[in-house]
């Protein structure tokens, strides 16, 4: 890859996000800095409550940080109005939510077509592309089914097809394989990885599964809202090694216990 290809797509520096619940203040994201290069896949791991979803929502502009700097393709997101941020997200990002967030009254096909319709494509073009994305996630035959008529795993695959349809530069996926079996998990992650392999795109996957994390170029570990460890794909060969690495990080931070493939 040339230096131009390796441009930074997303640059986050010192992100902070606090929530208040009653009288408690929760420091969900505490000084996280991440640079994402175009074309790379990054996995984020960490215990429940460590701040993974909050961080993903900050990166996708769904939440605004209390402080810190966030640039997407060079643009400072803090300077954008809510409307401009929403347009940027619709046109250039694809988000797979922790719960699939499909519209229950629409068919799988229309759920997947929605981002293209919102971006101004014709119904025919959007539906043709939606059919193709549904085929890629193995649901070509279920296009006319509504979410309520599908299993949790199928709904999650529809959500992935929806996130990919507008060919976004950045895909943010929150536990995209949480309700899938092992083979479907790996197939879906392979698909996300292919998205990133098209060099202008980046993928961030939040996962508890070491086998899924193994598909990423880098694995980051969050603990109590802080980025406590990072490992490169070149330094781990198997899912077992990822699990062992996570356990070492856990021992050091005394909190993190990932799901492990039988270790
Ligand atoms: N809207 C909110 N109001 C108050 N507290 C919140 C809110 N959203 C998240 N939190 C808290 O912030 C912390 C981080 O939550 P977050 O959802 O980011 O964790 P997570 O790592 O994604 O967990 P999980 O693996 O269970 O999905 C938690 O303590 C959570 O209770
Ligand atoms: Mg979460």
mmCIF file of C-alpha atoms and ligand atoms in Angstrom:
data_model
loop_
_atom_site.group_PDB
_atom_site.id
_atom_site.type_symbol
_atom_site.label_atom_id
_atom_site.label_comp_id
_atom_site.label_asym_id
_atom_site.label_seq_id
_atom_site.Cartn_x
_atom_site.Cartn_y
_atom_site.Cartn_z
ATOM 1 C CA UNK A 1 0.000 0.000 0.000
ATOM 2 C CA UNK A 2 1.200 3.542 -0.680
ATOM 3 C CA UNK A 3 1.223 6.277 1.961
ATOM 4 C CA UNK A 4 -1.827 7.837 0.314
ATOM 5 C CA UNK A 5 -3.742 4.555 0.623
ATOM 6 C CA UNK A 6 -2.830 4.415 4.301
ATOM 7 C CA UNK A 7 -4.541 7.720 5.119
ATOM 8 C CA UNK A 8 -6.111 8.025 8.559
ATOM 9 C CA UNK A 9 -9.872 7.692 8.164
ATOM 10 C CA UNK A 10 -10.734 8.303 11.793
ATOM 11 C CA UNK A 11 -8.623 10.040 14.422
ATOM 12 C CA UNK A 12 -9.817 10.061 18.021
ATOM 13 C CA UNK A 13 -7.809 11.725 20.742
ATOM 14 C CA UNK A 14 -8.545 11.806 24.485
ATOM 15 C CA UNK A 15 -12.254 10.968 24.159
ATOM 16 C CA UNK A 16 -14.211 11.296 27.396
ATOM 17 C CA UNK A 17 -17.860 10.429 28.041
ATOM 18 C CA UNK A 18 -19.605 10.483 31.412
ATOM 19 C CA UNK A 19 -23.205 9.540 32.181
ATOM 20 C CA UNK A 20 -25.198 10.330 35.273
ATOM 21 C CA UNK A 21 -27.632 7.779 36.639
ATOM 22 C CA UNK A 22 -29.417 9.216 39.704
ATOM 23 C CA UNK A 23 -26.656 10.546 41.920
ATOM 24 C CA UNK A 24 -23.985 8.320 40.338
ATOM 25 C CA UNK A 25 -21.554 9.597 37.715
ATOM 26 C CA UNK A 26 -20.333 6.879 35.355
ATOM 27 C CA UNK A 27 -17.135 7.456 33.438
ATOM 28 C CA UNK A 28 -18.011 5.242 30.447
ATOM 29 C CA UNK A 29 -15.144 6.326 28.175
ATOM 30 C CA UNK A 30 -12.071 7.733 29.848
ATOM 31 C CA UNK A 31 -9.419 9.284 27.622
ATOM 32 C CA UNK A 32 -9.467 6.927 24.632
ATOM 33 C CA UNK A 33 -7.290 7.703 21.604
ATOM 34 C CA UNK A 34 -7.494 5.627 18.413
ATOM 35 C CA UNK A 35 -6.305 6.219 14.857
ATOM 36 C CA UNK A 36 -7.982 4.117 12.202
ATOM 37 C CA UNK A 37 -6.229 3.730 8.894
ATOM 38 C CA UNK A 38 -8.323 3.291 5.740
ATOM 39 C CA UNK A 39 -8.581 -0.399 4.943
ATOM 40 C CA UNK A 40 -7.943 -1.805 8.401
ATOM 41 C CA UNK A 41 -10.170 -3.852 10.673
ATOM 42 C CA UNK A 42 -9.932 -3.247 14.405
ATOM 43 C CA UNK A 43 -11.525 -5.440 17.060
ATOM 44 C CA UNK A 44 -12.504 -3.976 20.440
ATOM 45 C CA UNK A 45 -12.763 -6.398 23.352
ATOM 46 C CA UNK A 46 -13.446 -5.882 27.036
ATOM 47 C CA UNK A 47 -15.721 -6.908 29.875
ATOM 48 C CA UNK A 48 -19.404 -6.058 29.980
ATOM 49 C CA UNK A 49 -19.726 -2.409 31.013
ATOM 50 C CA UNK A 50 -16.160 -1.516 29.996
ATOM 51 C CA UNK A 51 -17.421 1.137 27.555
ATOM 52 C CA UNK A 52 -17.317 -0.643 24.164
ATOM 53 C CA UNK A 53 -20.775 0.429 22.950
ATOM 54 C CA UNK A 54 -20.306 3.979 24.252
ATOM 55 C CA UNK A 55 -16.970 4.235 22.419
ATOM 56 C CA UNK A 56 -18.497 2.890 19.199
ATOM 57 C CA UNK A 57 -21.332 5.420 19.457
ATOM 58 C CA UNK A 58 -18.820 8.225 19.966
ATOM 59 C CA UNK A 59 -16.822 7.079 16.907
ATOM 60 C CA UNK A 60 -20.020 7.003 14.832
ATOM 61 C CA UNK A 61 -21.202 10.432 15.990
ATOM 62 C CA UNK A 62 -24.293 8.933 17.656
ATOM 63 C CA UNK A 63 -23.063 10.458 20.915
ATOM 64 C CA UNK A 64 -21.000 13.585 21.350
ATOM 65 C CA UNK A 65 -17.936 13.318 23.616
ATOM 66 C CA UNK A 66 -17.682 15.542 26.711
ATOM 67 C CA UNK A 67 -14.144 16.298 25.600
ATOM 68 C CA UNK A 68 -11.527 15.057 23.196
ATOM 69 C CA UNK A 69 -11.050 15.409 19.456
ATOM 70 C CA UNK A 70 -12.675 13.298 16.770
ATOM 71 C CA UNK A 71 -11.883 13.668 13.069
ATOM 72 C CA UNK A 72 -13.454 11.684 10.250
ATOM 73 C CA UNK A 73 -11.653 11.948 6.896
ATOM 74 C CA UNK A 74 -10.047 15.130 8.226
ATOM 75 C CA UNK A 75 -13.303 16.818 9.346
ATOM 76 C CA UNK A 76 -13.611 17.803 13.026
ATOM 77 C CA UNK A 77 -16.943 16.251 14.063
ATOM 78 C CA UNK A 78 -17.332 18.747 16.944
ATOM 79 C CA UNK A 79 -17.790 21.551 14.398
ATOM 80 C CA UNK A 80 -20.687 19.790 12.630
ATOM 81 C CA UNK A 81 -24.327 20.516 13.461
ATOM 82 C CA UNK A 82 -26.523 17.568 14.456
ATOM 83 C CA UNK A 83 -28.040 17.573 10.944
ATOM 84 C CA UNK A 84 -24.623 17.579 9.250
ATOM 85 C CA UNK A 85 -23.436 14.801 11.531
ATOM 86 C CA UNK A 86 -26.520 12.714 10.676
ATOM 87 C CA UNK A 87 -25.939 13.199 6.918
ATOM 88 C CA UNK A 88 -22.283 12.252 7.262
ATOM 89 C CA UNK A 89 -23.259 9.120 9.167
ATOM 90 C CA UNK A 90 -25.929 8.115 6.607
ATOM 91 C CA UNK A 91 -23.657 8.677 3.622
ATOM 92 C CA UNK A 92 -20.306 7.454 4.872
ATOM 93 C CA UNK A 93 -20.806 5.104 7.820
ATOM 94 C CA UNK A 94 -22.630 1.819 8.353
ATOM 95 C CA UNK A 95 -23.579 0.882 11.910
ATOM 96 C CA UNK A 96 -24.584 -2.551 13.196
ATOM 97 C CA UNK A 97 -26.183 -2.012 16.619
ATOM 98 C CA UNK A 98 -25.844 -4.400 19.555
ATOM 99 C CA UNK A 99 -29.552 -5.149 19.180
ATOM 100 C CA UNK A 100 -30.385 -5.295 15.483
ATOM 101 C CA UNK A 101 -32.616 -2.142 15.530
ATOM 102 C CA UNK A 102 -34.636 -3.182 12.453
ATOM 103 C CA UNK A 103 -37.949 -1.491 11.669
ATOM 104 C CA UNK A 104 -40.537 -4.152 12.568
ATOM 105 C CA UNK A 105 -43.170 -3.097 10.016
ATOM 106 C CA UNK A 106 -40.797 -3.286 7.022
ATOM 107 C CA UNK A 107 -39.645 -6.418 5.172
ATOM 108 C CA UNK A 108 -35.998 -7.464 5.378
ATOM 109 C CA UNK A 109 -35.580 -6.087 1.855
ATOM 110 C CA UNK A 110 -36.963 -2.654 2.721
ATOM 111 C CA UNK A 111 -34.981 -2.498 5.980
ATOM 112 C CA UNK A 112 -31.782 -3.123 4.005
ATOM 113 C CA UNK A 113 -32.755 -0.702 1.209
ATOM 114 C CA UNK A 114 -33.495 2.137 3.668
ATOM 115 C CA UNK A 115 -30.021 3.782 3.856
ATOM 116 C CA UNK A 116 -29.859 4.028 0.052
ATOM 117 C CA UNK A 117 -33.369 5.507 -0.115
ATOM 118 C CA UNK A 118 -32.386 8.055 2.561
ATOM 119 C CA UNK A 119 -29.307 8.908 0.485
ATOM 120 C CA UNK A 120 -31.529 9.640 -2.551
ATOM 121 C CA UNK A 121 -31.345 6.404 -4.604
ATOM 122 C CA UNK A 122 -34.423 5.282 -6.542
ATOM 123 C CA UNK A 123 -36.550 2.501 -5.072
ATOM 124 C CA UNK A 124 -35.592 0.121 -7.929
ATOM 125 C CA UNK A 125 -31.843 0.691 -7.475
ATOM 126 C CA UNK A 126 -32.053 0.453 -3.675
ATOM 127 C CA UNK A 127 -34.121 -2.757 -3.793
ATOM 128 C CA UNK A 128 -31.777 -4.396 -6.339
ATOM 129 C CA UNK A 129 -28.772 -3.606 -4.134
ATOM 130 C CA UNK A 130 -30.671 -4.798 -1.040
ATOM 131 C CA UNK A 131 -31.386 -8.149 -2.736
ATOM 132 C CA UNK A 132 -27.675 -8.539 -3.487
ATOM 133 C CA UNK A 133 -26.615 -7.715 0.122
ATOM 134 C CA UNK A 134 -29.234 -10.123 1.514
ATOM 135 C CA UNK A 135 -27.884 -12.885 -0.759
ATOM 136 C CA UNK A 136 -24.368 -12.185 0.560
ATOM 137 C CA UNK A 137 -25.494 -12.791 4.133
ATOM 138 C CA UNK A 138 -27.370 -15.951 3.122
ATOM 139 C CA UNK A 139 -30.877 -14.496 3.352
ATOM 140 C CA UNK A 140 -31.831 -14.095 -0.307
ATOM 141 C CA UNK A 141 -34.871 -16.305 0.243
ATOM 142 C CA UNK A 142 -36.127 -14.286 3.229
ATOM 143 C CA UNK A 143 -36.283 -10.873 1.562
ATOM 144 C CA UNK A 144 -39.997 -10.385 2.057
ATOM 145 C CA UNK A 145 -40.102 -11.552 5.669
ATOM 146 C CA UNK A 146 -40.517 -9.028 8.484
ATOM 147 C CA UNK A 147 -38.053 -8.989 11.411
ATOM 148 C CA UNK A 148 -40.640 -10.582 13.736
ATOM 149 C CA UNK A 149 -40.770 -13.601 11.402
ATOM 150 C CA UNK A 150 -37.011 -14.147 11.616
ATOM 151 C CA UNK A 151 -34.665 -15.555 14.273
ATOM 152 C CA UNK A 152 -32.362 -13.257 16.267
ATOM 153 C CA UNK A 153 -29.374 -14.378 14.201
ATOM 154 C CA UNK A 154 -31.212 -13.777 10.923
ATOM 155 C CA UNK A 155 -32.251 -10.312 12.102
ATOM 156 C CA UNK A 156 -28.616 -9.572 12.925
ATOM 157 C CA UNK A 157 -27.575 -10.628 9.406
ATOM 158 C CA UNK A 158 -30.232 -8.312 7.950
ATOM 159 C CA UNK A 159 -28.761 -5.513 10.111
ATOM 160 C CA UNK A 160 -25.296 -6.278 8.705
ATOM 161 C CA UNK A 161 -26.642 -6.206 5.134
ATOM 162 C CA UNK A 162 -28.245 -2.818 5.953
ATOM 163 C CA UNK A 163 -24.964 -1.450 7.335
ATOM 164 C CA UNK A 164 -23.075 -2.477 4.183
ATOM 165 C CA UNK A 165 -25.545 -1.404 1.514
ATOM 166 C CA UNK A 166 -24.417 2.178 0.972
ATOM 167 C CA UNK A 167 -20.784 1.012 0.662
ATOM 168 C CA UNK A 168 -19.726 3.051 3.711
ATOM 169 C CA UNK A 169 -16.107 4.034 4.300
ATOM 170 C CA UNK A 170 -16.433 3.103 7.975
ATOM 171 C CA UNK A 171 -18.426 0.171 9.365
ATOM 172 C CA UNK A 172 -18.993 0.105 13.135
ATOM 173 C CA UNK A 173 -20.331 -3.246 14.323
ATOM 174 C CA UNK A 174 -21.360 -3.839 17.948
ATOM 175 C CA UNK A 175 -21.303 -7.583 18.736
ATOM 176 C CA UNK A 176 -22.481 -8.375 15.190
ATOM 177 C CA UNK A 177 -22.154 -12.102 15.802
ATOM 178 C CA UNK A 178 -23.539 -12.232 19.330
ATOM 179 C CA UNK A 179 -26.594 -14.258 18.313
ATOM 180 C CA UNK A 180 -25.023 -16.327 15.512
ATOM 181 C CA UNK A 181 -23.576 -19.839 15.616
ATOM 182 C CA UNK A 182 -19.852 -20.303 15.031
ATOM 183 C CA UNK A 183 -20.015 -20.882 11.236
ATOM 184 C CA UNK A 184 -22.382 -17.964 10.632
ATOM 185 C CA UNK A 185 -20.235 -15.767 12.908
ATOM 186 C CA UNK A 186 -17.135 -16.464 10.897
ATOM 187 C CA UNK A 187 -18.984 -16.041 7.560
ATOM 188 C CA UNK A 188 -20.359 -12.669 8.654
ATOM 189 C CA UNK A 189 -16.964 -11.526 9.929
ATOM 190 C CA UNK A 190 -15.332 -12.657 6.711
ATOM 191 C CA UNK A 191 -17.838 -10.463 4.907
ATOM 192 C CA UNK A 192 -16.967 -7.486 7.123
ATOM 193 C CA UNK A 193 -13.290 -8.228 6.531
ATOM 194 C CA UNK A 194 -13.835 -8.196 2.754
ATOM 195 C CA UNK A 195 -15.391 -4.758 3.154
ATOM 196 C CA UNK A 196 -12.198 -3.561 4.779
ATOM 197 C CA UNK A 197 -10.001 -5.284 2.214
ATOM 198 C CA UNK A 198 -11.409 -2.831 -0.318
ATOM 199 C CA UNK A 199 -8.709 -0.405 0.794
ATOM 200 C CA UNK A 200 -10.694 2.740 1.299
ATOM 201 C CA UNK A 201 -12.819 1.179 4.058
ATOM 202 C CA UNK A 202 -12.319 0.517 7.748
ATOM 203 C CA UNK A 203 -14.244 -1.768 10.095
ATOM 204 C CA UNK A 204 -14.464 -1.619 13.896
ATOM 205 C CA UNK A 205 -15.940 -4.768 15.449
ATOM 206 C CA UNK A 206 -16.840 -5.007 19.118
ATOM 207 C CA UNK A 207 -16.705 -8.671 20.089
ATOM 208 C CA UNK A 208 -16.287 -11.065 22.976
ATOM 209 C CA UNK A 209 -15.273 -13.874 20.595
ATOM 210 C CA UNK A 210 -11.504 -14.424 20.152
ATOM 211 C CA UNK A 211 -12.124 -16.160 16.780
ATOM 212 C CA UNK A 212 -13.901 -13.052 15.499
ATOM 213 C CA UNK A 213 -11.199 -10.756 16.905
ATOM 214 C CA UNK A 214 -8.590 -12.846 15.092
ATOM 215 C CA UNK A 215 -9.924 -11.571 11.756
ATOM 216 C CA UNK A 216 -8.934 -8.006 12.686
ATOM 217 C CA UNK A 217 -5.599 -6.330 11.974
ATOM 218 C CA UNK A 218 -5.431 -5.023 15.558
ATOM 219 C CA UNK A 219 -7.144 -5.992 18.793
ATOM 220 C CA UNK A 220 -7.766 -3.286 21.399
ATOM 221 C CA UNK A 221 -8.870 -4.038 24.954
ATOM 222 C CA UNK A 222 -10.993 -1.628 27.002
ATOM 223 C CA UNK A 223 -11.228 -1.754 30.782
ATOM 224 C CA UNK A 224 -13.225 0.772 32.825
ATOM 225 C CA UNK A 225 -13.466 3.070 29.815
ATOM 226 C CA UNK A 226 -9.707 3.083 29.212
ATOM 227 C CA UNK A 227 -7.765 1.495 26.386
ATOM 228 C CA UNK A 228 -5.474 -0.765 28.390
ATOM 229 C CA UNK A 229 -3.871 -2.948 25.749
ATOM 230 C CA UNK A 230 -3.389 -3.405 22.031
ATOM 231 C CA UNK A 231 -2.005 -6.281 19.991
ATOM 232 C CA UNK A 232 -1.331 -6.615 16.282
ATOM 233 C CA UNK A 233 -2.743 -9.489 14.205
ATOM 234 C CA UNK A 234 0.840 -10.406 13.332
ATOM 235 C CA UNK A 235 1.474 -11.286 16.989
ATOM 236 C CA UNK A 236 -1.320 -13.875 17.373
ATOM 237 C CA UNK A 237 -1.862 -16.965 15.214
ATOM 238 C CA UNK A 238 -4.937 -18.639 16.690
ATOM 239 C CA UNK A 239 -8.133 -17.834 18.592
ATOM 240 C CA UNK A 240 -6.586 -19.624 21.577
ATOM 241 C CA UNK A 241 -3.676 -17.168 21.530
ATOM 242 C CA UNK A 242 -6.135 -14.255 21.449
ATOM 243 C CA UNK A 243 -7.968 -15.758 24.447
ATOM 244 C CA UNK A 244 -4.684 -16.210 26.330
ATOM 245 C CA UNK A 245 -3.667 -12.635 25.518
ATOM 246 C CA UNK A 246 -7.041 -11.395 26.835
ATOM 247 C CA UNK A 247 -6.610 -13.441 30.003
ATOM 248 C CA UNK A 248 -3.175 -11.907 30.597
ATOM 249 C CA UNK A 249 -4.687 -8.433 30.152
ATOM 250 C CA UNK A 250 -7.492 -9.494 32.514
ATOM 251 C CA UNK A 251 -5.063 -10.632 35.158
ATOM 252 C CA UNK A 252 -3.158 -7.371 34.872
ATOM 253 C CA UNK A 253 -6.363 -5.316 35.162
ATOM 254 C CA UNK A 254 -8.241 -7.864 37.314
ATOM 255 C CA UNK A 255 -11.532 -7.433 35.508
ATOM 256 C CA UNK A 256 -11.699 -8.812 31.995
ATOM 257 C CA UNK A 257 -12.873 -12.352 31.289
ATOM 258 C CA UNK A 258 -13.536 -12.972 27.580
ATOM 259 C CA UNK A 259 -15.518 -15.886 26.240
ATOM 260 C CA UNK A 260 -12.906 -18.486 25.419
ATOM 261 C CA UNK A 261 -12.819 -21.438 23.026
ATOM 262 C CA UNK A 262 -12.447 -24.024 25.723
ATOM 263 C CA UNK A 263 -9.419 -22.751 27.602
HETATM 264 N N1 LIG B 1 -27.273 6.209 28.784
HETATM 265 C C1 LIG B 1 -26.598 5.799 29.848
HETATM 266 N N2 LIG B 1 -26.857 6.324 31.067
HETATM 267 C C2 LIG B 1 -26.148 5.950 32.161
HETATM 268 N N3 LIG B 1 -25.146 5.045 32.122
HETATM 269 C C3 LIG B 1 -24.837 4.494 30.932
HETATM 270 C C4 LIG B 1 -25.544 4.820 29.741
HETATM 271 N N4 LIG B 1 -25.027 4.107 28.711
HETATM 272 C C5 LIG B 1 -24.044 3.361 29.236
HETATM 273 N N5 LIG B 1 -23.931 3.591 30.573
HETATM 274 C C6 LIG B 1 -22.955 2.986 31.479
HETATM 275 O O1 LIG B 1 -21.666 3.188 30.915
HETATM 276 C C7 LIG B 1 -20.850 2.026 31.120
HETATM 277 C C8 LIG B 1 -20.380 1.515 29.763
HETATM 278 O O2 LIG B 1 -21.511 1.006 29.059
HETATM 279 P P1 LIG B 1 -21.391 0.341 27.628
HETATM 280 O O3 LIG B 1 -22.780 0.042 27.160
HETATM 281 O O4 LIG B 1 -20.560 1.217 26.774
HETATM 282 O O5 LIG B 1 -20.605 -1.006 27.971
HETATM 283 P P2 LIG B 1 -20.237 -2.243 27.044
HETATM 284 O O6 LIG B 1 -18.770 -2.466 27.179
HETATM 285 O O7 LIG B 1 -20.772 -2.047 25.678
HETATM 286 O O8 LIG B 1 -20.998 -3.448 27.762
HETATM 287 P P3 LIG B 1 -21.663 -4.775 27.132
HETATM 288 O O9 LIG B 1 -20.512 -5.714 26.789
HETATM 289 O O10 LIG B 1 -22.494 -5.318 28.274
HETATM 290 O O11 LIG B 1 -22.480 -4.401 25.944
HETATM 291 C C9 LIG B 1 -21.695 1.037 31.894
HETATM 292 O O12 LIG B 1 -21.390 1.168 33.255
HETATM 293 C C10 LIG B 1 -23.126 1.490 31.602
HETATM 294 O O13 LIG B 1 -23.986 1.140 32.655
HETATM 295 MG MG1 LIG B 2 -22.232 -3.023 24.553
#
